[in-house]
Short mmCIF file of C-alpha atoms in Angstrom, two decimals:
data_model
loop_
_atom_site.label_atom_id
_atom_site.label_comp_id
_atom_site.label_asym_id
_atom_site.label_seq_id
_atom_site.Cartn_x
_atom_site.Cartn_y
_atom_site.Cartn_z
CA MET A 289 -1.56 -18.35 16.67
CA ASP A 290 -4.42 -16.54 14.97
CA THR A 291 -4.22 -18.36 11.75
CA ALA A 292 -6.98 -19.44 9.55
CA PRO A 293 -7.69 -22.23 7.14
CA SER A 294 -8.14 -21.30 3.60
CA ALA A 295 -11.88 -21.94 3.86
CA LEU A 296 -14.54 -23.36 6.16
CA PRO A 297 -14.30 -27.09 5.60
CA GLY A 298 -17.09 -28.49 3.54
CA THR A 299 -18.94 -25.25 3.18
CA THR A 300 -17.11 -23.09 0.55
CA PRO A 301 -18.41 -23.37 -3.07
CA VAL A 302 -15.82 -23.91 -5.76
CA PRO A 303 -15.82 -20.79 -8.13
CA ASP A 304 -15.91 -21.02 -11.88
CA PRO A 305 -12.37 -20.59 -13.28
CA ARG A 306 -13.63 -17.85 -15.62
CA ASN A 307 -15.08 -15.90 -12.65
CA ARG A 308 -11.66 -16.34 -10.82
CA ARG A 309 -9.86 -14.69 -13.60
CA LYS A 310 -12.39 -11.88 -13.82
CA VAL A 311 -12.27 -11.30 -10.16
CA ALA A 312 -8.51 -11.42 -9.98
CA THR A 313 -8.25 -8.93 -12.85
CA ALA A 314 -10.81 -6.55 -11.34
CA ALA A 315 -9.00 -6.64 -7.98
CA ALA A 316 -5.68 -5.95 -9.57
CA LEU A 317 -7.14 -3.01 -11.53
CA ALA A 318 -8.84 -1.61 -8.35
CA SER A 319 -5.46 -1.76 -6.58
CA ALA A 320 -3.58 -0.13 -9.51
CA VAL A 321 -5.96 2.82 -9.95
CA GLU A 322 -6.38 3.33 -6.24
CA TRP A 323 -2.55 3.41 -5.74
CA TYR A 324 -2.09 5.57 -8.72
CA ASP A 325 -4.39 8.26 -7.22
CA TYR A 326 -2.57 7.85 -3.90
CA PHE A 327 0.95 8.13 -5.36
CA VAL A 328 0.46 11.19 -7.55
CA PHE A 329 0.04 13.08 -4.27
CA GLY A 330 3.43 11.85 -3.05
CA ILE A 331 5.13 12.92 -6.26
CA ALA A 332 3.41 16.25 -6.32
CA ALA A 333 4.29 16.79 -2.59
CA ALA A 334 8.14 16.33 -3.47
CA LEU A 335 7.90 18.70 -6.59
CA VAL A 336 5.34 21.42 -6.26
CA LEU A 337 2.81 21.34 -3.42
CA GLY A 338 5.21 22.98 -0.83
CA ASP A 339 5.54 26.18 -2.77
CA LEU A 340 1.87 26.37 -3.83
CA TYR A 341 0.06 25.55 -0.61
CA PHE A 342 2.70 26.18 2.13
CA PRO A 343 4.66 29.16 0.77
CA ALA A 344 6.17 30.63 3.99
CA GLY A 345 9.77 29.95 5.15
CA SER A 346 12.64 28.01 3.59
CA SER A 347 12.34 25.54 0.75
CA SER A 348 12.94 22.69 3.27
CA ALA A 349 10.20 24.09 5.43
CA GLY A 350 7.75 24.03 2.57
CA VAL A 351 8.75 20.40 1.80
CA LEU A 352 8.27 19.27 5.46
CA ALA A 353 4.84 20.88 5.47
CA SER A 354 4.02 19.25 2.12
CA PHE A 355 5.29 15.88 3.47
CA ALA A 356 3.37 16.37 6.69
CA THR A 357 0.18 16.62 4.67
CA PHE A 358 1.34 13.49 2.71
CA ALA A 359 1.65 11.69 6.20
CA VAL A 360 -1.90 12.82 7.24
CA GLY A 361 -3.24 10.46 4.64
CA PHE A 362 -1.40 7.62 6.34
CA LEU A 363 -2.87 8.53 9.64
CA ALA A 364 -6.39 8.27 8.23
CA ARG A 365 -5.64 4.77 6.77
CA PRO A 366 -6.33 2.88 9.87
CA LEU A 367 -9.75 4.64 10.22
CA GLY A 368 -10.53 3.38 6.73
CA GLY A 369 -9.30 -0.06 7.51
CA VAL A 370 -11.36 -0.29 10.68
CA ILE A 371 -14.60 1.15 9.07
CA ALA A 372 -14.35 -0.98 5.91
CA GLY A 373 -13.04 -3.99 7.87
CA HIS A 374 -15.92 -4.07 10.23
CA LEU A 375 -18.52 -3.54 7.53
CA GLY A 376 -16.73 -5.74 5.05
CA ASP A 377 -16.62 -8.75 7.57
CA ARG A 378 -20.21 -8.25 8.05
CA HIS A 379 -21.69 -7.19 4.75
CA GLY A 380 -19.18 -8.33 2.15
CA ARG A 381 -15.91 -7.47 0.44
CA LYS A 382 -17.26 -6.05 -2.75
CA PRO A 383 -19.31 -3.14 -1.40
CA MET A 384 -16.55 -1.76 0.62
CA LEU A 385 -14.14 -1.89 -2.29
CA VAL A 386 -16.65 -0.05 -4.45
CA LEU A 387 -17.05 2.68 -1.82
CA ALA A 388 -13.33 2.97 -1.46
CA LEU A 389 -12.79 3.43 -5.15
CA THR A 390 -15.55 6.13 -5.29
CA LEU A 391 -14.13 8.01 -2.50
CA MET A 392 -10.59 7.95 -3.94
CA GLY A 393 -11.69 9.21 -7.30
CA LEU A 394 -13.66 12.07 -5.84
CA ALA A 395 -10.83 13.11 -3.50
CA THR A 396 -8.12 12.93 -6.21
CA THR A 397 -10.08 14.90 -8.71
CA GLY A 398 -10.85 17.48 -5.94
CA ILE A 399 -7.10 17.96 -5.28
CA GLY A 400 -6.60 18.55 -9.00
CA LEU A 401 -9.15 21.25 -9.05
CA LEU A 402 -8.11 22.94 -5.61
CA PRO A 403 -7.06 26.68 -5.86
CA THR A 404 -3.66 27.43 -4.35
CA TYR A 405 -2.74 29.50 -1.33
CA GLU A 406 -2.21 32.56 -3.52
CA THR A 407 -5.81 32.34 -4.68
CA ILE A 408 -7.86 31.48 -1.50
CA GLY A 409 -5.38 31.83 1.27
CA VAL A 410 -5.29 29.63 4.29
CA ALA A 411 -8.35 27.70 2.99
CA ALA A 412 -6.15 26.06 0.37
CA PRO A 413 -3.96 24.06 2.76
CA VAL A 414 -6.83 23.30 5.03
CA LEU A 415 -8.80 21.73 2.08
CA LEU A 416 -5.83 19.99 0.86
CA VAL A 417 -5.37 18.32 4.23
CA LEU A 418 -9.05 17.31 4.26
CA LEU A 419 -8.88 15.81 0.74
CA ARG A 420 -5.82 13.99 1.68
CA VAL A 421 -7.59 12.52 4.79
CA VAL A 422 -10.26 11.27 2.38
CA GLN A 423 -7.66 9.68 0.19
CA GLY A 424 -6.26 7.96 3.23
CA ILE A 425 -9.59 6.53 4.38
CA ALA A 426 -10.17 5.32 0.83
CA VAL A 427 -6.85 3.46 0.43
CA GLY A 428 -7.14 2.12 3.97
CA ALA A 429 -10.45 0.59 2.91
CA GLN A 430 -9.45 -0.52 -0.47
CA TRP A 431 -6.45 -2.85 0.26
CA GLY A 432 -8.38 -5.33 2.42
CA GLY A 433 -11.26 -5.53 -0.07
CA ALA A 434 -9.16 -6.02 -3.25
CA MET A 435 -6.77 -8.39 -1.45
CA LEU A 436 -9.59 -10.65 -0.11
CA LEU A 437 -11.39 -10.60 -3.47
CA ALA A 438 -8.27 -12.05 -4.95
CA THR A 439 -7.15 -14.46 -2.17
CA GLU A 440 -10.48 -15.85 -1.25
CA TYR A 441 -11.09 -16.78 -4.96
CA ALA A 442 -7.63 -18.44 -5.24
CA PRO A 443 -7.45 -22.15 -6.03
CA GLU A 444 -5.99 -24.49 -3.42
CA GLY A 445 -2.27 -23.97 -3.10
CA LYS A 446 -2.23 -20.60 -5.17
CA ARG A 447 -3.22 -18.04 -2.61
CA GLY A 448 0.24 -16.38 -2.75
CA ILE A 449 0.23 -15.76 -6.56
CA TYR A 450 -3.45 -14.67 -6.57
CA GLY A 451 -2.73 -12.24 -3.75
CA SER A 452 0.15 -10.90 -5.72
CA PHE A 453 -2.15 -9.67 -8.39
CA VAL A 454 -3.33 -6.95 -5.87
CA GLN A 455 0.18 -6.23 -4.81
CA LEU A 456 1.06 -5.52 -8.46
CA GLY A 457 -1.13 -2.49 -8.17
CA VAL A 458 1.61 -0.63 -6.31
CA PRO A 459 4.28 -0.78 -8.98
CA ILE A 460 1.66 -0.24 -11.69
CA GLY A 461 0.45 2.78 -9.78
CA VAL A 462 3.93 4.02 -9.37
CA VAL A 463 4.80 3.58 -13.02
CA THR A 464 1.68 5.12 -14.18
CA ALA A 465 1.95 8.11 -11.82
CA ASN A 466 5.61 8.75 -12.83
CA THR A 467 4.66 8.37 -16.55
CA VAL A 468 1.81 10.83 -16.29
CA PHE A 469 4.08 13.34 -14.44
CA LEU A 470 6.87 12.88 -16.95
CA VAL A 471 4.35 13.57 -19.79
CA ALA A 472 2.81 16.51 -18.08
CA GLY A 473 6.38 18.03 -17.54
CA ALA A 474 7.49 17.32 -21.11
CA ALA A 475 4.31 18.85 -22.56
CA THR A 476 4.56 22.03 -20.58
CA SER A 477 7.13 24.65 -19.78
CA GLU A 478 8.58 24.86 -16.22
CA SER A 479 6.25 27.83 -15.39
CA ALA A 480 3.24 26.16 -16.96
CA PHE A 481 3.85 22.96 -15.17
CA THR A 482 3.96 24.78 -11.83
CA ALA A 483 0.83 26.75 -12.77
CA TRP A 484 -1.39 23.99 -14.05
CA GLY A 485 0.44 21.03 -15.58
CA TRP A 486 0.93 19.22 -12.19
CA ARG A 487 -2.92 19.13 -11.92
CA LEU A 488 -3.41 16.82 -14.90
CA PRO A 489 -2.37 13.71 -13.18
CA PHE A 490 -4.97 14.23 -10.52
CA LEU A 491 -7.72 14.66 -13.03
CA VAL A 492 -7.14 11.17 -14.38
CA GLY A 493 -8.76 10.00 -10.96
CA LEU A 494 -12.12 10.25 -12.53
CA LEU A 495 -11.38 6.91 -14.26
CA VAL A 496 -11.53 5.26 -10.84
CA LEU A 497 -15.27 5.93 -10.80
CA VAL A 498 -15.72 3.94 -14.05
CA LEU A 499 -13.93 0.93 -12.40
CA ALA A 500 -16.03 1.17 -9.23
CA ARG A 501 -19.26 1.00 -11.33
CA TYR A 502 -17.81 -2.08 -13.16
CA ILE A 503 -16.99 -4.00 -9.95
CA HIS A 504 -20.38 -3.01 -8.56
CA THR A 505 -22.29 -4.60 -11.47
CA HIS A 506 -20.05 -7.41 -12.69
CA VAL A 507 -18.15 -8.92 -9.77
CA GLU A 508 -19.61 -11.42 -7.21
CA GLU A 509 -18.92 -11.67 -3.64
CA THR A 510 -16.17 -14.13 -2.55
CA PRO A 511 -17.01 -17.77 -1.76
CA GLU A 512 -15.25 -17.76 1.64
CA PHE A 513 -17.18 -14.77 2.77
CA ARG A 514 -20.51 -16.26 1.61
CA ALA A 515 -19.53 -19.51 3.35
CA ALA A 516 -18.69 -17.60 6.65
CA GLU A 517 -21.85 -15.52 6.42
CA ARG A 518 -24.02 -18.75 6.16
CA ALA A 519 -22.13 -20.33 9.22
CA LEU A 520 -22.71 -17.13 11.18
CA ALA A 521 -26.25 -16.97 10.23
CA GLU A 522 -26.88 -20.24 11.92
CA LYS A 523 -26.01 -18.71 15.26
CA GLU A 524 -28.44 -16.80 17.32
CA LYS A 525 -28.31 -13.11 16.40
CA GLY A 526 -27.22 -12.24 19.95
CA GLU A 527 -24.16 -14.49 19.62
CA ARG A 528 -22.76 -12.66 16.56
CA GLY A 529 -20.05 -10.31 17.87
CA SER A 530 -18.39 -7.39 16.27
CA PRO A 531 -15.47 -8.38 14.10
CA LEU A 532 -13.53 -5.36 15.48
CA ARG A 533 -14.30 -6.32 19.04
CA GLY A 534 -13.10 -9.89 18.30
CA ILE A 535 -9.84 -8.68 16.91
CA LEU A 536 -9.22 -6.20 19.87
CA ARG A 537 -10.11 -8.91 22.49
CA GLY A 538 -8.35 -11.88 21.12
CA HIS A 539 -6.08 -11.04 18.16
CA LEU A 540 -4.52 -7.71 18.75
CA GLY A 541 -1.02 -9.23 19.30
CA THR A 542 -1.25 -10.64 15.85
CA VAL A 543 -2.22 -7.27 14.35
CA PHE A 544 0.70 -5.58 15.78
CA LEU A 545 3.04 -8.31 14.80
CA ALA A 546 1.75 -8.08 11.23
CA GLY A 547 2.21 -4.22 11.42
CA GLY A 548 5.75 -4.60 12.87
CA SER A 549 6.75 -7.12 10.14
CA PHE A 550 5.73 -4.76 7.33
CA ALA A 551 6.71 -1.29 8.46
CA VAL A 552 10.17 -1.48 7.03
CA ASN A 553 8.77 -2.39 3.60
CA THR A 554 6.32 0.53 3.31
CA ALA A 555 8.88 2.95 4.89
CA THR A 556 11.60 2.07 2.45
CA PHE A 557 9.20 2.15 -0.40
CA TYR A 558 7.98 5.75 0.29
CA ILE A 559 11.59 6.90 0.88
CA LEU A 560 12.42 5.51 -2.59
CA ILE A 561 9.58 7.06 -4.48
CA THR A 562 9.12 10.48 -2.67
CA GLY A 563 11.96 11.02 -0.13
CA VAL A 564 14.76 10.18 -2.56
CA LEU A 565 12.93 12.29 -5.33
CA ASP A 566 13.08 15.25 -3.08
CA TYR A 567 16.58 14.69 -1.79
CA THR A 568 18.20 14.22 -5.18
CA THR A 569 16.53 17.07 -6.88
CA ARG A 570 16.81 19.63 -3.95
CA GLU A 571 20.08 18.62 -2.29
CA LEU A 572 22.02 16.80 -5.10
CA ASP A 573 20.85 18.96 -7.97
CA MET A 574 19.74 16.08 -10.09
CA LYS A 575 17.21 16.60 -12.85
CA ARG A 576 13.66 15.93 -12.01
CA GLY A 577 12.83 14.07 -15.25
CA ALA A 578 15.96 11.89 -15.01
CA VAL A 579 15.15 10.92 -11.41
CA LEU A 580 11.43 10.12 -12.29
CA THR A 581 12.58 8.07 -15.21
CA VAL A 582 14.87 5.91 -12.86
CA SER A 583 12.01 5.42 -10.44
CA LEU A 584 9.76 4.44 -13.33
CA CYS A 585 12.29 1.84 -14.69
CA VAL A 586 12.98 0.36 -11.21
CA SER A 587 9.31 0.01 -10.53
CA LEU A 588 8.82 -1.91 -13.84
CA THR A 589 11.05 -4.64 -12.44
CA GLN A 590 8.70 -5.16 -9.56
CA LEU A 591 6.10 -6.41 -12.10
CA VAL A 592 8.23 -9.57 -12.45
CA LEU A 593 9.57 -9.94 -8.93
CA ILE A 594 6.40 -9.59 -6.96
CA PRO A 595 4.47 -12.45 -8.68
CA ALA A 596 7.74 -14.53 -8.71
CA SER A 597 8.27 -14.20 -4.92
CA ALA A 598 4.56 -14.83 -4.32
CA ALA A 599 4.60 -18.05 -6.50
CA LEU A 600 7.68 -19.16 -4.58
CA SER A 601 6.00 -18.54 -1.16
CA ASP A 602 3.14 -21.12 -2.33
CA ARG A 603 5.98 -23.67 -2.74
CA ILE A 604 8.36 -23.06 0.21
CA GLY A 605 6.41 -20.91 2.67
CA ARG A 606 5.46 -17.21 3.18
CA ILE A 607 7.65 -16.42 6.09
CA ARG A 608 10.84 -17.77 4.72
CA ILE A 609 10.50 -15.54 1.69
CA TYR A 610 9.22 -12.61 3.72
CA ALA A 611 12.12 -12.85 6.20
CA PHE A 612 14.74 -13.01 3.37
CA GLY A 613 13.30 -9.71 1.93
CA ALA A 614 13.56 -7.96 5.29
CA ALA A 615 17.10 -9.06 5.93
CA GLY A 616 18.16 -7.87 2.47
CA ILE A 617 16.63 -4.41 3.11
CA ALA A 618 18.68 -4.08 6.35
CA LEU A 619 21.96 -5.18 4.74
CA TRP A 620 21.51 -2.92 1.76
CA ALA A 621 20.47 0.25 3.41
CA VAL A 622 23.90 1.77 3.93
CA PRO A 623 25.27 0.75 0.45
CA MET A 624 22.06 2.25 -1.13
CA PHE A 625 22.55 5.71 0.30
CA LEU A 626 26.30 5.76 -0.37
CA LEU A 627 25.55 5.04 -3.99
CA ILE A 628 22.75 7.78 -4.04
CA ASP A 629 25.10 10.33 -2.57
CA THR A 630 27.39 10.06 -5.58
CA GLY A 631 24.97 12.12 -7.47
CA SER A 632 25.31 9.73 -10.40
CA LEU A 633 22.19 8.66 -12.26
CA LEU A 634 23.75 5.21 -12.81
CA TRP A 635 24.53 4.54 -9.15
CA LEU A 636 21.05 6.01 -8.23
CA ALA A 637 19.59 3.37 -10.42
CA VAL A 638 21.75 0.51 -9.03
CA GLY A 639 21.07 1.53 -5.34
CA THR A 640 17.35 1.78 -5.76
CA PHE A 641 17.05 -1.24 -8.09
CA VAL A 642 18.62 -3.63 -5.50
CA ALA A 643 16.50 -2.15 -2.67
CA SER A 644 13.38 -2.60 -4.88
CA CYS A 645 14.18 -6.22 -5.42
CA PHE A 646 14.24 -6.87 -1.67
CA LEU A 647 10.89 -4.81 -1.28
CA SER A 648 9.35 -7.09 -4.02
CA ILE A 649 10.50 -10.19 -2.33
CA MET A 650 8.60 -9.09 0.86
CA TYR A 651 5.65 -7.58 -0.83
CA GLY A 652 4.82 -10.50 -3.06
CA PRO A 653 3.59 -13.05 -0.35
CA GLN A 654 2.48 -10.30 2.02
CA ALA A 655 -1.23 -10.37 0.91
CA ALA A 656 -1.53 -14.11 1.46
CA LEU A 657 0.45 -14.10 4.62
CA PHE A 658 -1.91 -11.47 6.10
CA ALA A 659 -5.02 -13.23 5.02
CA GLU A 660 -3.86 -16.38 6.52
CA LEU A 661 -3.49 -14.81 9.96
CA PHE A 662 -7.28 -14.46 10.57
CA THR A 663 -10.49 -16.52 10.12
CA PRO A 664 -12.80 -15.32 7.25
CA GLU A 665 -15.27 -13.60 9.63
CA MET A 666 -12.67 -11.19 10.88
CA ARG A 667 -10.16 -11.35 8.18
CA TYR A 668 -10.95 -8.00 6.51
CA THR A 669 -10.66 -6.24 9.87
CA GLY A 670 -7.49 -7.95 11.12
CA ALA A 671 -5.49 -7.87 7.89
CA SER A 672 -6.45 -4.31 7.06
CA LEU A 673 -5.49 -3.15 10.65
CA GLY A 674 -2.09 -4.91 10.40
CA TYR A 675 -1.31 -3.38 7.06
CA GLN A 676 -2.45 0.09 7.95
CA ILE A 677 -0.62 0.29 11.28
CA ALA A 678 2.51 -0.39 9.32
CA ALA A 679 1.56 2.30 6.79
CA VAL A 680 1.22 4.94 9.55
CA PHE A 681 4.45 4.08 11.43
CA GLY A 682 6.36 3.21 8.26
CA GLY A 683 5.18 4.78 5.07
CA GLY A 684 3.38 7.89 6.27
CA LEU A 685 6.19 9.16 8.45
CA ALA A 686 9.15 8.01 6.35
CA PRO A 687 9.57 11.01 3.93
CA PHE A 688 9.05 13.33 6.72
CA VAL A 689 11.49 11.57 9.01
CA MET A 690 13.96 11.47 6.07
CA VAL A 691 13.91 15.22 5.70
CA LEU A 692 14.21 15.79 9.52
CA LEU A 693 17.20 13.44 9.77
CA LEU A 694 18.96 15.07 6.79
CA GLU A 695 18.43 18.60 8.27
CA ALA A 696 19.57 17.47 11.76
CA THR A 697 22.61 15.38 10.87
CA GLY A 698 23.62 16.46 7.35
CA THR A 699 24.18 12.83 6.27
CA SER A 700 22.03 10.33 4.54
CA LEU A 701 23.45 7.49 6.70
CA ALA A 702 21.15 8.63 9.44
CA VAL A 703 18.22 7.68 7.07
CA ALA A 704 19.89 4.29 6.42
CA ALA A 705 20.13 3.74 10.28
CA TYR A 706 16.36 4.48 10.47
CA VAL A 707 15.67 1.83 7.75
CA ILE A 708 17.87 -0.68 9.62
CA GLY A 709 16.01 -0.11 12.89
CA LEU A 710 12.64 -0.83 11.21
CA ALA A 711 14.20 -3.93 9.51
CA VAL A 712 15.24 -5.29 13.00
CA ILE A 713 11.74 -4.76 14.28
CA ALA A 714 10.43 -6.62 11.12
CA LEU A 715 12.76 -9.57 11.73
CA VAL A 716 11.81 -9.88 15.34
CA SER A 717 8.08 -9.76 14.42
CA ILE A 718 8.53 -12.35 11.73
CA LYS A 719 10.41 -14.58 14.17
CA VAL A 720 7.58 -14.44 16.67
CA LEU A 721 5.10 -15.16 13.93
CA ALA A 722 7.14 -18.18 12.75
CA ASP A 723 7.51 -19.54 16.32
CA ARG A 724 3.70 -19.22 16.87
CA ALA A 725 3.09 -21.00 13.61
CA ARG A 726 5.30 -23.87 14.61
CA SER A 727 3.79 -24.26 18.13
CA HIS A 728 0.09 -23.79 17.03
CA ASP A 729 -1.95 -26.88 16.99
CA GLY A 730 -4.27 -25.70 14.28
CA PRO A 731 -3.74 -24.49 10.71
CA LYS A 732 -0.44 -22.64 10.30
CA VAL A 733 1.03 -19.89 8.26
CA PRO A 734 3.25 -21.94 5.93
CA ALA A 735 6.50 -20.98 7.59
CA GLU A 736 8.25 -24.16 6.48
CA GLY A 737 6.57 -24.72 3.09
#
């Protein structure tokens, strides 16, 4: 199996504990602000972008067009992962993270300033799609850089909990994005929110540039990358291969298994934060503010569950925890949608809370698990590709597929079946990864603790 030791033996310097804390904090903040910028688009896509940028046809057609634009960002994520992975494995984790944050800040601010279809016609949706592509490239580049900054600085036996600091960026981003939208909605009338209030959350994206500058000037490169760089420098220049070529030639199977294991998590997550928001407000006539509040409260619970599951994976193994989360998602898919269909805010909260628990159980150890699948000189490329493949076939398409399934079948149980199918793929992929770990002679993903 394409697994990696936590460091190159005898060559990795031991970081100062204060520097570890500073780097972990910077990586978590980078993840949080990057995901905030990414999620505000998903919320806006469910609430206003369809009417403002794709005004033709029925309301469902506008939402489909809006979610298709949302999905375009996911299609661009592997490109960001490939480019940043290749350069990050050659030149370092930090510069790629700074570049990703800069691109995200500029693209998000651009969306907040973009004129609507009514003002500039067809140029509006075209520019919206282009800016969404830039967002996708940026977030595709960001995750690997932030994750490796955290995990490659981790003390022995604590890679899971350090990796979870980056994973916390997702619920922090969701909570912040929902909060800013709730404030913008409360501070403006319905017409003012549609006219300009929705833009305010996007303009917050300028703060990303401040963080990018801080990381550029105050954060050091990871010890494992420096050790790998020295080892590679001892080789003849002609022997140094491309990290991407190395992944494609010898480790592509592991990349696809990683992607297959994670697609159900990212698909269910985006169904919860965007698909359910559209479904409950458009089909079940629930209030936008109330649904956003539920989403916000549910996301807050992840701030506890993600690090808890990651810490547990440091003790009993990544794959065991990861598989439990995937199985839970499969078993809960049907009950969750039956509860949502009641139209009750209480049952919506219960259904999405339990699902969020299983998502957190998977997501906590995921950064450390993916980092341990590849050696340091190709880790950025391999881990990023696995993550972003899952994002394309899971998260990016999920809200779009949800609307299509609802339109075609008239029942949310079709969406539950979609989630269950992805969960089966995840469990099969996890089983293969676990079997490889047990049979491999070298370092193993800690499947059995």
